[in-house]
């Protein structure tokens, strides 16, 4: 490990609570184990954005969450490219489809277990999970909402039809 730089992949099969994720990654300086993060990149399932992936990127102190492509589970199967069902079968969850979070976390002198525990705290609790997608959208505060809607309105969001085949980062 050169210069104390190391990485790990964070994976979760439940959505992030937008306010908790914002509190963990958007404050400057970041506190606790996440203070050692230098870079983060990946996709996330944000509870208030049940139909669409969120793309996450952190570089230094700058954190960005932007609209990504739709979750395959949110699209009618007839819009899926040929062979997709077999390809994503191992990732598929009967309740939530392909919704998940996966991000590479890179840091200096980074305590992987502690950083993962901090990110886990940003996920919905069992009680919150019981509410379901419609309740999450209506009931949870979302500090990312305004920027998300601006990105969609300006065409920055990944809001295209899926007539072509491409792999989502799963």
PDB file of C-alpha atoms in Angstrom:
ATOM      1  CA  UNK A   1       0.000   0.000   0.000  1.00  0.00           C
ATOM      2  CA  UNK A   2       1.903   2.973  -1.318  1.00  0.00           C
ATOM      3  CA  UNK A   3       1.505   6.257   0.612  1.00  0.00           C
ATOM      4  CA  UNK A   4      -1.189   4.600   2.708  1.00  0.00           C
ATOM      5  CA  UNK A   5      -3.616   4.578  -0.255  1.00  0.00           C
ATOM      6  CA  UNK A   6      -6.099   1.696  -0.341  1.00  0.00           C
ATOM      7  CA  UNK A   7      -9.543   0.942  -1.704  1.00  0.00           C
ATOM      8  CA  UNK A   8     -12.601  -1.203  -1.166  1.00  0.00           C
ATOM      9  CA  UNK A   9     -15.899  -1.738  -2.926  1.00  0.00           C
ATOM     10  CA  UNK A  10     -19.040  -0.816  -1.000  1.00  0.00           C
ATOM     11  CA  UNK A  11     -22.125  -2.820  -1.991  1.00  0.00           C
ATOM     12  CA  UNK A  12     -25.661  -2.616  -0.664  1.00  0.00           C
ATOM     13  CA  UNK A  13     -29.027  -4.093  -1.665  1.00  0.00           C
ATOM     14  CA  UNK A  14     -31.127  -1.481   0.109  1.00  0.00           C
ATOM     15  CA  UNK A  15     -31.462   2.215  -0.753  1.00  0.00           C
ATOM     16  CA  UNK A  16     -29.693   5.168   0.766  1.00  0.00           C
ATOM     17  CA  UNK A  17     -31.668   7.627   2.869  1.00  0.00           C
ATOM     18  CA  UNK A  18     -30.939  10.853   0.954  1.00  0.00           C
ATOM     19  CA  UNK A  19     -30.595  13.095   4.023  1.00  0.00           C
ATOM     20  CA  UNK A  20     -28.212  10.692   5.777  1.00  0.00           C
ATOM     21  CA  UNK A  21     -26.091  10.246   2.643  1.00  0.00           C
ATOM     22  CA  UNK A  22     -25.939  14.020   2.213  1.00  0.00           C
ATOM     23  CA  UNK A  23     -24.900  14.491   5.852  1.00  0.00           C
ATOM     24  CA  UNK A  24     -22.158  11.884   5.493  1.00  0.00           C
ATOM     25  CA  UNK A  25     -20.600  12.961   2.190  1.00  0.00           C
ATOM     26  CA  UNK A  26     -21.543  16.591   1.509  1.00  0.00           C
ATOM     27  CA  UNK A  27     -20.247  18.238   4.661  1.00  0.00           C
ATOM     28  CA  UNK A  28     -16.809  19.854   4.688  1.00  0.00           C
ATOM     29  CA  UNK A  29     -14.730  18.657   6.280  1.00  0.00           C
ATOM     30  CA  UNK A  30     -16.161  15.136   6.429  1.00  0.00           C
ATOM     31  CA  UNK A  31     -16.080  13.639   9.891  1.00  0.00           C
ATOM     32  CA  UNK A  32     -15.010  10.284  11.266  1.00  0.00           C
ATOM     33  CA  UNK A  33     -13.830   7.408   9.072  1.00  0.00           C
ATOM     34  CA  UNK A  34     -15.196   9.039   5.892  1.00  0.00           C
ATOM     35  CA  UNK A  35     -12.785  11.956   6.393  1.00  0.00           C
ATOM     36  CA  UNK A  36     -10.043   9.731   4.934  1.00  0.00           C
ATOM     37  CA  UNK A  37     -11.895   9.232   1.628  1.00  0.00           C
ATOM     38  CA  UNK A  38     -10.086  10.775  -1.346  1.00  0.00           C
ATOM     39  CA  UNK A  39     -12.201   9.372  -4.162  1.00  0.00           C
ATOM     40  CA  UNK A  40     -15.506   7.569  -4.531  1.00  0.00           C
ATOM     41  CA  UNK A  41     -17.238   6.547  -7.738  1.00  0.00           C
ATOM     42  CA  UNK A  42     -20.176   4.324  -8.518  1.00  0.00           C
ATOM     43  CA  UNK A  43     -23.926   3.927  -8.654  1.00  0.00           C
ATOM     44  CA  UNK A  44     -26.451   4.214  -5.871  1.00  0.00           C
ATOM     45  CA  UNK A  45     -30.044   3.398  -5.145  1.00  0.00           C
ATOM     46  CA  UNK A  46     -31.464   6.551  -3.587  1.00  0.00           C
ATOM     47  CA  UNK A  47     -34.752   5.847  -1.777  1.00  0.00           C
ATOM     48  CA  UNK A  48     -36.500   8.900  -3.244  1.00  0.00           C
ATOM     49  CA  UNK A  49     -35.405   7.961  -6.793  1.00  0.00           C
ATOM     50  CA  UNK A  50     -36.805   4.439  -7.056  1.00  0.00           C
ATOM     51  CA  UNK A  51     -36.971   4.416 -10.878  1.00  0.00           C
ATOM     52  CA  UNK A  52     -33.505   5.716 -11.699  1.00  0.00           C
ATOM     53  CA  UNK A  53     -29.916   5.088 -10.654  1.00  0.00           C
ATOM     54  CA  UNK A  54     -27.867   7.821  -9.059  1.00  0.00           C
ATOM     55  CA  UNK A  55     -24.284   8.284 -10.218  1.00  0.00           C
ATOM     56  CA  UNK A  56     -21.959   9.183  -7.360  1.00  0.00           C
ATOM     57  CA  UNK A  57     -18.561  10.828  -7.574  1.00  0.00           C
ATOM     58  CA  UNK A  58     -16.351  12.257  -4.873  1.00  0.00           C
ATOM     59  CA  UNK A  59     -12.965  13.817  -5.543  1.00  0.00           C
ATOM     60  CA  UNK A  60     -11.297  15.455  -2.568  1.00  0.00           C
ATOM     61  CA  UNK A  61     -13.966  17.611  -0.960  1.00  0.00           C
ATOM     62  CA  UNK A  62     -16.269  17.745  -3.996  1.00  0.00           C
ATOM     63  CA  UNK A  63     -19.221  15.335  -3.934  1.00  0.00           C
ATOM     64  CA  UNK A  64     -21.620  14.984  -6.837  1.00  0.00           C
ATOM     65  CA  UNK A  65     -24.787  12.925  -7.162  1.00  0.00           C
ATOM     66  CA  UNK A  66     -26.417  13.017 -10.607  1.00  0.00           C
ATOM     67  CA  UNK A  67     -29.207  11.157 -12.396  1.00  0.00           C
ATOM     68  CA  UNK A  68     -28.097   7.935 -14.035  1.00  0.00           C
ATOM     69  CA  UNK A  69     -29.909   5.458 -16.261  1.00  0.00           C
ATOM     70  CA  UNK A  70     -33.212   3.871 -15.240  1.00  0.00           C
ATOM     71  CA  UNK A  71     -33.099   0.657 -13.265  1.00  0.00           C
ATOM     72  CA  UNK A  72     -33.951  -2.258 -15.539  1.00  0.00           C
ATOM     73  CA  UNK A  73     -36.633  -3.213 -12.997  1.00  0.00           C
ATOM     74  CA  UNK A  74     -38.368   0.098 -13.749  1.00  0.00           C
ATOM     75  CA  UNK A  75     -38.633  -0.654 -17.480  1.00  0.00           C
ATOM     76  CA  UNK A  76     -41.075  -3.014 -19.191  1.00  0.00           C
ATOM     77  CA  UNK A  77     -39.348  -6.288 -20.074  1.00  0.00           C
ATOM     78  CA  UNK A  78     -40.117  -5.792 -23.761  1.00  0.00           C
ATOM     79  CA  UNK A  79     -37.707  -2.813 -23.667  1.00  0.00           C
ATOM     80  CA  UNK A  80     -34.848  -4.947 -22.363  1.00  0.00           C
ATOM     81  CA  UNK A  81     -32.067  -5.894 -24.784  1.00  0.00           C
ATOM     82  CA  UNK A  82     -31.934  -9.536 -25.796  1.00  0.00           C
ATOM     83  CA  UNK A  83     -30.024 -11.626 -23.261  1.00  0.00           C
ATOM     84  CA  UNK A  84     -30.266  -9.078 -20.439  1.00  0.00           C
ATOM     85  CA  UNK A  85     -32.508 -11.241 -18.269  1.00  0.00           C
ATOM     86  CA  UNK A  86     -29.897 -14.018 -18.239  1.00  0.00           C
ATOM     87  CA  UNK A  87     -27.045 -11.539 -17.708  1.00  0.00           C
ATOM     88  CA  UNK A  88     -28.562  -9.874 -14.649  1.00  0.00           C
ATOM     89  CA  UNK A  89     -30.149 -13.017 -13.218  1.00  0.00           C
ATOM     90  CA  UNK A  90     -27.499 -13.426 -10.483  1.00  0.00           C
ATOM     91  CA  UNK A  91     -28.043  -9.797  -9.398  1.00  0.00           C
ATOM     92  CA  UNK A  92     -31.836  -9.889  -9.509  1.00  0.00           C
ATOM     93  CA  UNK A  93     -33.819  -9.547  -6.290  1.00  0.00           C
ATOM     94  CA  UNK A  94     -37.496 -10.553  -6.481  1.00  0.00           C
ATOM     95  CA  UNK A  95     -38.615  -7.569  -4.397  1.00  0.00           C
ATOM     96  CA  UNK A  96     -36.359  -4.853  -5.855  1.00  0.00           C
ATOM     97  CA  UNK A  97     -35.000  -6.112  -9.171  1.00  0.00           C
ATOM     98  CA  UNK A  98     -31.563  -4.758 -10.071  1.00  0.00           C
ATOM     99  CA  UNK A  99     -31.667  -1.846  -7.618  1.00  0.00           C
ATOM    100  CA  UNK A 100     -28.476  -1.693  -5.602  1.00  0.00           C
ATOM    101  CA  UNK A 101     -25.522   0.474  -4.691  1.00  0.00           C
ATOM    102  CA  UNK A 102     -21.956  -0.263  -5.681  1.00  0.00           C
ATOM    103  CA  UNK A 103     -19.085   2.151  -5.387  1.00  0.00           C
ATOM    104  CA  UNK A 104     -15.320   2.090  -5.248  1.00  0.00           C
ATOM    105  CA  UNK A 105     -13.994   3.954  -2.214  1.00  0.00           C
ATOM    106  CA  UNK A 106     -10.359   5.100  -2.228  1.00  0.00           C
ATOM    107  CA  UNK A 107      -8.692   6.711   0.735  1.00  0.00           C
ATOM    108  CA  UNK A 108      -5.495   7.386   2.575  1.00  0.00           C
ATOM    109  CA  UNK A 109      -5.008   5.510   5.853  1.00  0.00           C
ATOM    110  CA  UNK A 110      -8.622   4.424   5.341  1.00  0.00           C
ATOM    111  CA  UNK A 111     -10.193   2.058   7.864  1.00  0.00           C
ATOM    112  CA  UNK A 112     -12.289  -0.001   5.451  1.00  0.00           C
ATOM    113  CA  UNK A 113     -14.543  -1.563   8.084  1.00  0.00           C
ATOM    114  CA  UNK A 114     -15.235   1.769   9.787  1.00  0.00           C
ATOM    115  CA  UNK A 115     -15.880   3.572   6.476  1.00  0.00           C
ATOM    116  CA  UNK A 116     -18.234   0.782   5.376  1.00  0.00           C
ATOM    117  CA  UNK A 117     -20.050   0.998   8.728  1.00  0.00           C
ATOM    118  CA  UNK A 118     -20.535   4.752   8.221  1.00  0.00           C
ATOM    119  CA  UNK A 119     -21.957   4.195   4.745  1.00  0.00           C
ATOM    120  CA  UNK A 120     -24.187   1.407   6.104  1.00  0.00           C
ATOM    121  CA  UNK A 121     -25.649   3.958   8.555  1.00  0.00           C
ATOM    122  CA  UNK A 122     -26.818   5.976   5.529  1.00  0.00           C
ATOM    123  CA  UNK A 123     -28.983   3.108   4.250  1.00  0.00           C
ATOM    124  CA  UNK A 124     -32.665   2.783   5.109  1.00  0.00           C
ATOM    125  CA  UNK A 125     -33.400   0.970   8.351  1.00  0.00           C
ATOM    126  CA  UNK A 126     -35.592  -2.142   8.440  1.00  0.00           C
ATOM    127  CA  UNK A 127     -38.501   0.030   9.613  1.00  0.00           C
ATOM    128  CA  UNK A 128     -37.980   2.512   6.768  1.00  0.00           C
ATOM    129  CA  UNK A 129     -37.666  -0.353   4.248  1.00  0.00           C
ATOM    130  CA  UNK A 130     -41.107  -1.597   5.270  1.00  0.00           C
ATOM    131  CA  UNK A 131     -42.655   1.647   3.966  1.00  0.00           C
ATOM    132  CA  UNK A 132     -41.904   0.877   0.313  1.00  0.00           C
ATOM    133  CA  UNK A 133     -40.914   3.008  -2.663  1.00  0.00           C
ATOM    134  CA  UNK A 134     -43.990   5.250  -2.831  1.00  0.00           C
ATOM    135  CA  UNK A 135     -43.727   6.148   0.844  1.00  0.00           C
ATOM    136  CA  UNK A 136     -39.992   6.809   0.570  1.00  0.00           C
ATOM    137  CA  UNK A 137     -40.514   9.276  -2.263  1.00  0.00           C
ATOM    138  CA  UNK A 138     -43.237  11.153  -0.377  1.00  0.00           C
ATOM    139  CA  UNK A 139     -41.959  10.981   3.195  1.00  0.00           C
ATOM    140  CA  UNK A 140     -38.174  11.250   3.147  1.00  0.00           C
ATOM    141  CA  UNK A 141     -36.381  14.591   3.013  1.00  0.00           C
ATOM    142  CA  UNK A 142     -34.184  14.761  -0.083  1.00  0.00           C
ATOM    143  CA  UNK A 143     -31.463  17.436  -0.128  1.00  0.00           C
ATOM    144  CA  UNK A 144     -30.490  16.257  -3.635  1.00  0.00           C
ATOM    145  CA  UNK A 145     -33.993  16.826  -5.120  1.00  0.00           C
ATOM    146  CA  UNK A 146     -33.534  20.350  -6.521  1.00  0.00           C
ATOM    147  CA  UNK A 147     -30.196  19.581  -8.209  1.00  0.00           C
ATOM    148  CA  UNK A 148     -31.597  16.278  -9.524  1.00  0.00           C
ATOM    149  CA  UNK A 149     -34.615  18.007 -11.096  1.00  0.00           C
ATOM    150  CA  UNK A 150     -32.388  20.725 -12.591  1.00  0.00           C
ATOM    151  CA  UNK A 151     -30.149  18.070 -14.145  1.00  0.00           C
ATOM    152  CA  UNK A 152     -33.134  16.258 -15.656  1.00  0.00           C
ATOM    153  CA  UNK A 153     -34.615  19.535 -16.967  1.00  0.00           C
ATOM    154  CA  UNK A 154     -31.306  20.559 -18.558  1.00  0.00           C
ATOM    155  CA  UNK A 155     -30.883  17.191 -20.232  1.00  0.00           C
ATOM    156  CA  UNK A 156     -27.913  16.186 -18.076  1.00  0.00           C
ATOM    157  CA  UNK A 157     -29.747  13.191 -16.630  1.00  0.00           C
ATOM    158  CA  UNK A 158     -29.430   9.811 -18.274  1.00  0.00           C
ATOM    159  CA  UNK A 159     -33.039   9.774 -19.419  1.00  0.00           C
ATOM    160  CA  UNK A 160     -33.015   8.036 -22.795  1.00  0.00           C
ATOM    161  CA  UNK A 161     -34.836   5.104 -24.242  1.00  0.00           C
ATOM    162  CA  UNK A 162     -33.142   1.738 -24.142  1.00  0.00           C
ATOM    163  CA  UNK A 163     -33.312   0.750 -27.799  1.00  0.00           C
ATOM    164  CA  UNK A 164     -29.591   0.020 -27.663  1.00  0.00           C
ATOM    165  CA  UNK A 165     -27.811  -2.486 -25.482  1.00  0.00           C
ATOM    166  CA  UNK A 166     -25.409  -1.322 -22.829  1.00  0.00           C
ATOM    167  CA  UNK A 167     -24.315  -2.682 -19.530  1.00  0.00           C
ATOM    168  CA  UNK A 168     -25.184  -0.941 -16.324  1.00  0.00           C
ATOM    169  CA  UNK A 169     -22.514  -0.969 -13.676  1.00  0.00           C
ATOM    170  CA  UNK A 170     -23.655  -3.921 -11.588  1.00  0.00           C
TER     171      UNK A 170
END
